[in-house]
Structures are given as structure tokens and as C-alpha cells.
Amino acid sequence: EHDGSRRCFIPNLLVSHCYSSDRNGETIRAVSCGAGGTVVRITTRLDNTVDTSACPSGARTVTFPQPRRTYCSERVAGII
């Protein structure tokens, strides 16, 4: 927040790329799809919508209101 305005940033995730987040989910980082821990692969990115029903059944979904964006993802079995 600065001078009475607030800026919120959303992640710019790429289809077919894999990501992991820290324990509280605040930091997302690109990782190898074979990395250890909890890894998700982005299967679909839908711009200008927050429609979670557009994702396949069973997909994990995340939406952002501004800019309007929906991500569909699947969990990847990484190295344990």
C-alpha cells in the first residue's frame, strides 16, 4: 500500500510448467516437475474469467478477480 492505493500482484503461471509454494502459500516458485514435495502442473490458463467450472473435473482451481484469471492444475507425483 502506498499513497492510499493498494497494488496486488498475481502469479504469471505458464501452461505445462510446474510450481511449488512455501508452507503458507504466499510464495510460488517454478520447479522441475520431478522435484520433491508438493508440485502442481498448470494444465489450463483462462484469461478474462473466474469460472472454475471451465476446468476439468477433479482439477485444482485458483481464480483471481483482477485481472480476471483462472488456473487449472493437477498435482504431480514428485520425488519424496
Short mmCIF file of C-alpha atoms in Angstrom, two decimals:
data_model
loop_
_atom_site.label_atom_id
_atom_site.label_comp_id
_atom_site.label_asym_id
_atom_site.label_seq_id
_atom_site.Cartn_x
_atom_site.Cartn_y
_atom_site.Cartn_z
CA GLU A 1 0.00 0.00 0.00
CA HIS A 2 1.39 3.39 -0.98
CA ASP A 3 -0.23 6.84 -1.03
CA GLY A 4 -3.64 5.32 -0.30
CA SER A 5 -3.54 2.85 -3.20
CA ARG A 6 -3.03 -0.84 -2.95
CA ARG A 7 -1.38 -2.99 -5.59
CA CYS A 8 -1.87 -6.71 -5.63
CA PHE A 9 0.15 -8.93 -7.87
CA ILE A 10 -0.96 -12.27 -9.20
CA PRO A 11 1.36 -15.01 -10.41
CA ASN A 12 2.02 -15.31 -14.12
CA LEU A 13 1.94 -19.11 -14.32
CA LEU A 14 2.59 -20.89 -17.61
CA VAL A 15 0.73 -23.89 -19.01
CA SER A 16 2.70 -27.19 -18.77
CA HIS A 17 5.11 -25.68 -16.22
CA CYS A 18 5.36 -26.94 -12.65
CA TYR A 19 5.29 -24.92 -9.43
CA SER A 20 5.62 -25.32 -5.70
CA SER A 21 4.71 -22.95 -2.87
CA ASP A 22 6.00 -22.35 0.62
CA ARG A 23 4.05 -23.68 3.60
CA ASN A 24 1.77 -20.66 3.88
CA GLY A 25 1.17 -20.43 0.12
CA GLU A 26 2.44 -16.87 -0.19
CA THR A 27 5.45 -17.58 -2.39
CA ILE A 28 5.17 -19.60 -5.59
CA ARG A 29 8.26 -20.72 -7.45
CA ALA A 30 8.89 -22.60 -10.67
CA VAL A 31 10.33 -26.07 -10.11
CA SER A 32 11.15 -29.19 -12.06
CA CYS A 33 8.09 -31.41 -12.44
CA GLY A 34 10.15 -34.16 -10.76
CA ALA A 35 11.04 -32.01 -7.74
CA GLY A 36 10.29 -33.25 -4.23
CA GLY A 37 7.38 -32.07 -2.14
CA THR A 38 4.06 -30.77 -3.35
CA VAL A 39 4.29 -29.89 -7.03
CA VAL A 40 1.47 -28.83 -9.36
CA ARG A 41 1.46 -28.56 -13.15
CA ILE A 42 -0.65 -25.86 -14.78
CA THR A 43 -2.93 -27.57 -17.29
CA THR A 44 -5.03 -24.58 -18.39
CA ARG A 45 -4.91 -20.81 -18.05
CA LEU A 46 -8.12 -18.90 -18.73
CA ASP A 47 -7.84 -15.13 -19.01
CA ASN A 48 -10.80 -12.76 -18.52
CA THR A 49 -12.82 -15.26 -16.46
CA VAL A 50 -13.14 -16.57 -12.93
CA ASP A 51 -15.23 -19.59 -13.96
CA THR A 52 -13.93 -22.64 -12.10
CA SER A 53 -16.39 -24.87 -13.96
CA ALA A 54 -14.28 -24.33 -17.08
CA CYS A 55 -11.61 -26.59 -15.54
CA PRO A 56 -11.82 -30.36 -15.99
CA SER A 57 -13.50 -32.36 -13.23
CA GLY A 58 -11.02 -33.15 -10.47
CA ALA A 59 -8.65 -30.32 -11.39
CA ARG A 60 -7.38 -27.97 -8.73
CA THR A 61 -8.50 -24.43 -9.50
CA VAL A 62 -7.32 -20.98 -8.46
CA THR A 63 -9.02 -17.76 -9.53
CA PHE A 64 -8.04 -14.10 -9.32
CA PRO A 65 -10.59 -11.28 -9.60
CA GLN A 66 -8.35 -8.56 -11.07
CA PRO A 67 -7.14 -9.19 -13.65
CA ARG A 68 -9.74 -11.91 -14.07
CA ARG A 69 -7.88 -15.20 -14.43
CA THR A 70 -8.47 -18.87 -13.71
CA TYR A 71 -5.75 -21.50 -13.46
CA CYS A 72 -6.47 -25.24 -13.67
CA SER A 73 -3.78 -27.53 -12.32
CA GLU A 74 -3.01 -31.12 -11.41
CA ARG A 75 -0.79 -32.48 -8.69
CA VAL A 76 2.40 -34.06 -9.93
CA ALA A 77 3.98 -37.01 -8.14
CA GLY A 78 7.40 -35.58 -7.32
CA ILE A 79 10.35 -37.25 -5.65
CA ILE A 80 9.74 -37.95 -1.98
#
